[in-house]
Amino acid sequence: MTGETMSDARELIPAAAAAVTDLVERIPADAWDRQSPCEDWTVRDVLNHLTGEHLWAPRLLGGETVEQVGDAFDGDVLGDDPVAAWRSAQTSSVLAFGAVTDDDQQVSVSSGSIPVREYASQMLVDLTVHAWDLARGAGVPVSLVPEAVDECLGYANRTTSGGGVEGIFGAPVSTDSRDRTDQLVALLGRDPAWRG
């Protein structure tokens, strides 16, 4: 895949990142230390993780290896202004994903090397599911991108094999909901009814 065509996941990253930006701009100051649906992570911890991932993206998409990036983004990457840190990271990440001309280009990740299309799918899942985590933890409504939810649900169904992804997503939670977002978060180990 070269030139004008890009993977569905990569095409959806800008809208999914914008949904996160809209959400974090509405998180109340007293909500950053609240528990999120992610075990042992506060709302701030979730955004720190997401921001760190988007700081990594331009460097990895630019050809650097995980080893070359090293510990550059370990620890707190949010500083005193979590919203500004997120905005800056996601802007650079969205631009880097948009600049890719070949979805088969290999990207270095912690598990080895994967095509950009796979990396984009993983990042889209991260954006979409963590937007839900942030919203639930902060008690703020969120409007997820419906096409991103559908793309992520398809990806998660193909990759989790019903057992979660150790160290990344918990085992699926049972749900009878017909709502696609509920199905996605349940498949990735979250209780759709979770409230902070």
CSV table of C-alpha atoms in Angstrom, one decimal, residues 8-187:
chain,number,residue,atom,x,y,z
A,8,ASP,CA,-8.5,2.3,7.9
A,9,ALA,CA,-6.9,2.5,11.4
A,10,ARG,CA,-4.3,5.0,10.3
A,11,GLU,CA,-7.0,7.1,8.5
A,12,LEU,CA,-9.1,7.1,11.8
A,13,ILE,CA,-6.2,8.2,14.1
A,14,PRO,CA,-6.7,12.0,13.6
A,15,ALA,CA,-10.4,11.8,14.5
A,16,ALA,CA,-9.8,9.5,17.5
A,17,ALA,CA,-7.0,11.7,18.8
A,18,ALA,CA,-9.3,14.8,18.4
A,19,ALA,CA,-12.0,13.0,20.5
A,20,VAL,CA,-9.4,12.5,23.3
A,21,THR,CA,-8.3,16.1,23.0
A,22,ASP,CA,-12.0,17.2,23.3
A,23,LEU,CA,-12.3,15.0,26.3
A,24,VAL,CA,-9.2,16.0,28.2
A,25,GLU,CA,-10.0,19.7,27.8
A,26,ARG,CA,-13.2,19.0,29.8
A,27,ILE,CA,-11.6,17.0,32.7
A,28,PRO,CA,-12.1,18.9,35.9
A,29,ALA,CA,-9.0,19.9,37.9
A,30,ASP,CA,-10.1,17.7,40.8
A,31,ALA,CA,-10.5,14.6,38.6
A,32,TRP,CA,-6.9,13.9,37.6
A,33,ASP,CA,-6.3,11.8,40.7
A,34,ARG,CA,-9.5,9.8,40.5
A,35,GLN,CA,-9.4,6.0,39.9
A,36,SER,CA,-9.8,5.0,36.3
A,37,PRO,CA,-11.2,1.6,35.1
A,38,CYS,CA,-7.6,0.6,34.6
A,39,GLU,CA,-6.5,-1.2,37.7
A,40,ASP,CA,-3.9,0.8,39.7
A,41,TRP,CA,-4.1,3.8,37.3
A,42,THR,CA,-5.6,7.2,38.0
A,43,VAL,CA,-7.1,9.4,35.3
A,44,ARG,CA,-3.7,11.2,35.1
A,45,ASP,CA,-1.9,7.8,34.8
A,46,VAL,CA,-4.0,6.9,31.8
A,47,LEU,CA,-3.4,10.2,30.1
A,48,ASN,CA,0.4,9.9,30.9
A,49,HIS,CA,0.5,6.5,29.3
A,50,LEU,CA,-1.4,7.7,26.2
A,51,THR,CA,0.7,10.8,25.9
A,52,GLY,CA,3.9,8.7,26.2
A,53,GLU,CA,2.7,6.4,23.4
A,54,HIS,CA,2.1,9.4,21.2
A,55,LEU,CA,5.6,10.8,22.0
A,56,TRP,CA,7.1,7.5,20.9
A,57,ALA,CA,5.1,7.4,17.6
A,58,PRO,CA,7.0,10.0,15.6
A,59,ARG,CA,10.4,8.6,16.5
A,60,LEU,CA,9.4,5.0,15.7
A,61,LEU,CA,7.6,6.0,12.5
A,62,GLY,CA,10.8,8.0,11.6
A,63,GLY,CA,12.8,4.8,11.7
A,64,GLU,CA,14.3,4.8,15.2
A,65,THR,CA,14.3,1.6,17.2
A,66,VAL,CA,12.9,1.1,20.7
A,67,GLU,CA,16.5,0.8,21.9
A,68,GLN,CA,17.4,4.1,20.3
A,69,VAL,CA,14.5,5.9,22.0
A,70,GLY,CA,15.4,4.2,25.2
A,71,ASP,CA,14.0,5.8,28.4
A,72,ALA,CA,13.3,9.2,26.8
A,73,PHE,CA,9.6,9.0,27.7
A,74,ASP,CA,9.7,7.1,31.0
A,75,GLY,CA,8.1,8.6,34.0
A,76,ASP,CA,5.8,11.6,34.1
A,77,VAL,CA,5.5,13.2,30.6
A,78,LEU,CA,2.6,15.4,31.5
A,79,GLY,CA,4.3,18.0,33.8
A,80,ASP,CA,2.2,20.8,35.2
A,81,ASP,CA,-0.1,21.0,32.2
A,82,PRO,CA,-1.5,17.6,31.2
A,83,VAL,CA,-3.8,19.0,28.5
A,84,ALA,CA,-0.9,20.9,26.8
A,85,ALA,CA,1.4,17.9,27.0
A,86,TRP,CA,-1.3,15.7,25.4
A,87,ARG,CA,-2.1,18.3,22.7
A,88,SER,CA,1.6,18.5,21.7
A,89,ALA,CA,2.2,14.8,21.7
A,90,GLN,CA,-0.9,13.9,19.7
A,91,THR,CA,-0.2,16.7,17.1
A,92,SER,CA,3.2,15.3,16.4
A,93,SER,CA,1.9,11.7,16.3
A,94,VAL,CA,-1.0,12.5,14.0
A,95,LEU,CA,1.4,14.3,11.6
A,96,ALA,CA,3.9,11.4,11.7
A,97,PHE,CA,1.1,8.8,10.9
A,98,GLY,CA,-0.1,11.1,8.1
A,99,ALA,CA,3.4,11.3,6.6
A,100,VAL,CA,3.8,7.6,6.2
A,101,THR,CA,3.7,6.5,2.5
A,102,ASP,CA,3.7,2.7,3.0
A,103,ASP,CA,1.5,0.8,5.4
A,104,ASP,CA,3.9,-2.1,5.0
A,105,GLN,CA,6.8,-0.1,6.4
A,106,GLN,CA,8.3,-1.8,9.4
A,107,VAL,CA,8.2,-0.1,12.8
A,108,SER,CA,10.2,-1.1,15.8
A,109,VAL,CA,8.1,-2.0,18.9
A,110,SER,CA,8.9,-3.8,22.2
A,111,SER,CA,7.9,-7.1,20.7
A,112,GLY,CA,10.0,-6.8,17.6
A,113,SER,CA,9.1,-5.2,14.2
A,114,ILE,CA,5.6,-4.8,12.8
A,115,PRO,CA,4.1,-3.1,9.8
A,116,VAL,CA,2.7,0.4,10.1
A,117,ARG,CA,-0.8,-0.9,9.6
A,118,GLU,CA,-0.5,-3.1,12.7
A,119,TYR,CA,1.0,-0.3,14.7
A,120,ALA,CA,-1.8,2.1,13.6
A,121,SER,CA,-4.4,-0.5,14.7
A,122,GLN,CA,-2.8,-0.8,18.1
A,123,MET,CA,-2.6,2.9,18.5
A,124,LEU,CA,-6.2,3.3,17.4
A,125,VAL,CA,-7.3,0.8,20.0
A,126,ASP,CA,-5.3,2.6,22.7
A,127,LEU,CA,-6.8,6.0,21.7
A,128,THR,CA,-10.4,4.7,21.7
A,129,VAL,CA,-10.4,2.5,24.8
A,130,HIS,CA,-8.4,4.9,26.9
A,131,ALA,CA,-10.8,7.7,25.9
A,132,TRP,CA,-13.5,5.6,27.5
A,133,ASP,CA,-11.2,5.0,30.5
A,134,LEU,CA,-10.5,8.7,30.9
A,135,ALA,CA,-14.2,9.6,30.6
A,136,ARG,CA,-15.4,7.0,33.1
A,137,GLY,CA,-12.7,7.9,35.6
A,138,ALA,CA,-13.2,11.6,35.3
A,139,GLY,CA,-17.0,11.4,35.2
A,140,VAL,CA,-17.1,13.3,31.9
A,141,PRO,CA,-19.2,12.3,28.8
A,142,VAL,CA,-17.3,11.3,25.7
A,143,SER,CA,-18.2,10.9,22.1
A,144,LEU,CA,-16.1,8.2,20.6
A,145,VAL,CA,-15.7,8.0,16.8
A,146,PRO,CA,-18.2,5.3,15.7
A,147,GLU,CA,-16.0,4.1,12.8
A,148,ALA,CA,-13.0,3.9,15.2
A,149,VAL,CA,-15.1,1.8,17.7
A,150,ASP,CA,-16.0,-0.6,14.8
A,151,GLU,CA,-12.5,-0.8,13.5
A,152,CYS,CA,-11.2,-1.5,17.0
A,153,LEU,CA,-13.8,-4.1,17.7
A,154,GLY,CA,-12.9,-5.9,14.5
A,155,TYR,CA,-9.2,-5.7,15.5
A,156,ALA,CA,-9.8,-6.9,19.0
A,157,ASN,CA,-11.9,-9.8,17.9
A,158,ARG,CA,-9.1,-10.9,15.6
A,159,THR,CA,-6.2,-10.5,18.1
A,160,THR,CA,-7.5,-11.3,21.6
A,161,SER,CA,-8.7,-14.8,20.9
A,162,GLY,CA,-11.0,-14.5,23.9
A,163,GLY,CA,-8.3,-14.4,26.5
A,164,GLY,CA,-7.2,-10.8,26.7
A,165,VAL,CA,-3.7,-9.8,25.9
A,166,GLU,CA,-1.4,-10.4,28.9
A,167,GLY,CA,0.1,-7.2,30.2
A,168,ILE,CA,-2.0,-5.1,28.0
A,169,PHE,CA,-5.7,-6.0,28.3
A,170,GLY,CA,-7.5,-8.1,30.9
A,171,ALA,CA,-9.6,-11.1,30.1
A,172,PRO,CA,-13.0,-10.3,28.4
A,173,VAL,CA,-15.9,-9.3,30.6
A,174,SER,CA,-19.3,-10.8,29.8
A,175,THR,CA,-21.9,-8.3,28.5
A,176,ASP,CA,-25.3,-8.7,26.9
A,177,SER,CA,-25.2,-5.1,25.6
A,178,ARG,CA,-25.7,-4.6,21.9
A,179,ASP,CA,-23.9,-1.2,22.1
A,180,ARG,CA,-20.6,-1.5,20.1
A,181,THR,CA,-18.6,0.6,22.7
A,182,ASP,CA,-19.8,-1.7,25.5
A,183,GLN,CA,-18.8,-4.7,23.4
A,184,LEU,CA,-15.4,-3.3,22.7
A,185,VAL,CA,-14.5,-2.4,26.3
A,186,ALA,CA,-15.9,-5.7,27.6
A,187,LEU,CA,-13.8,-7.6,25.1
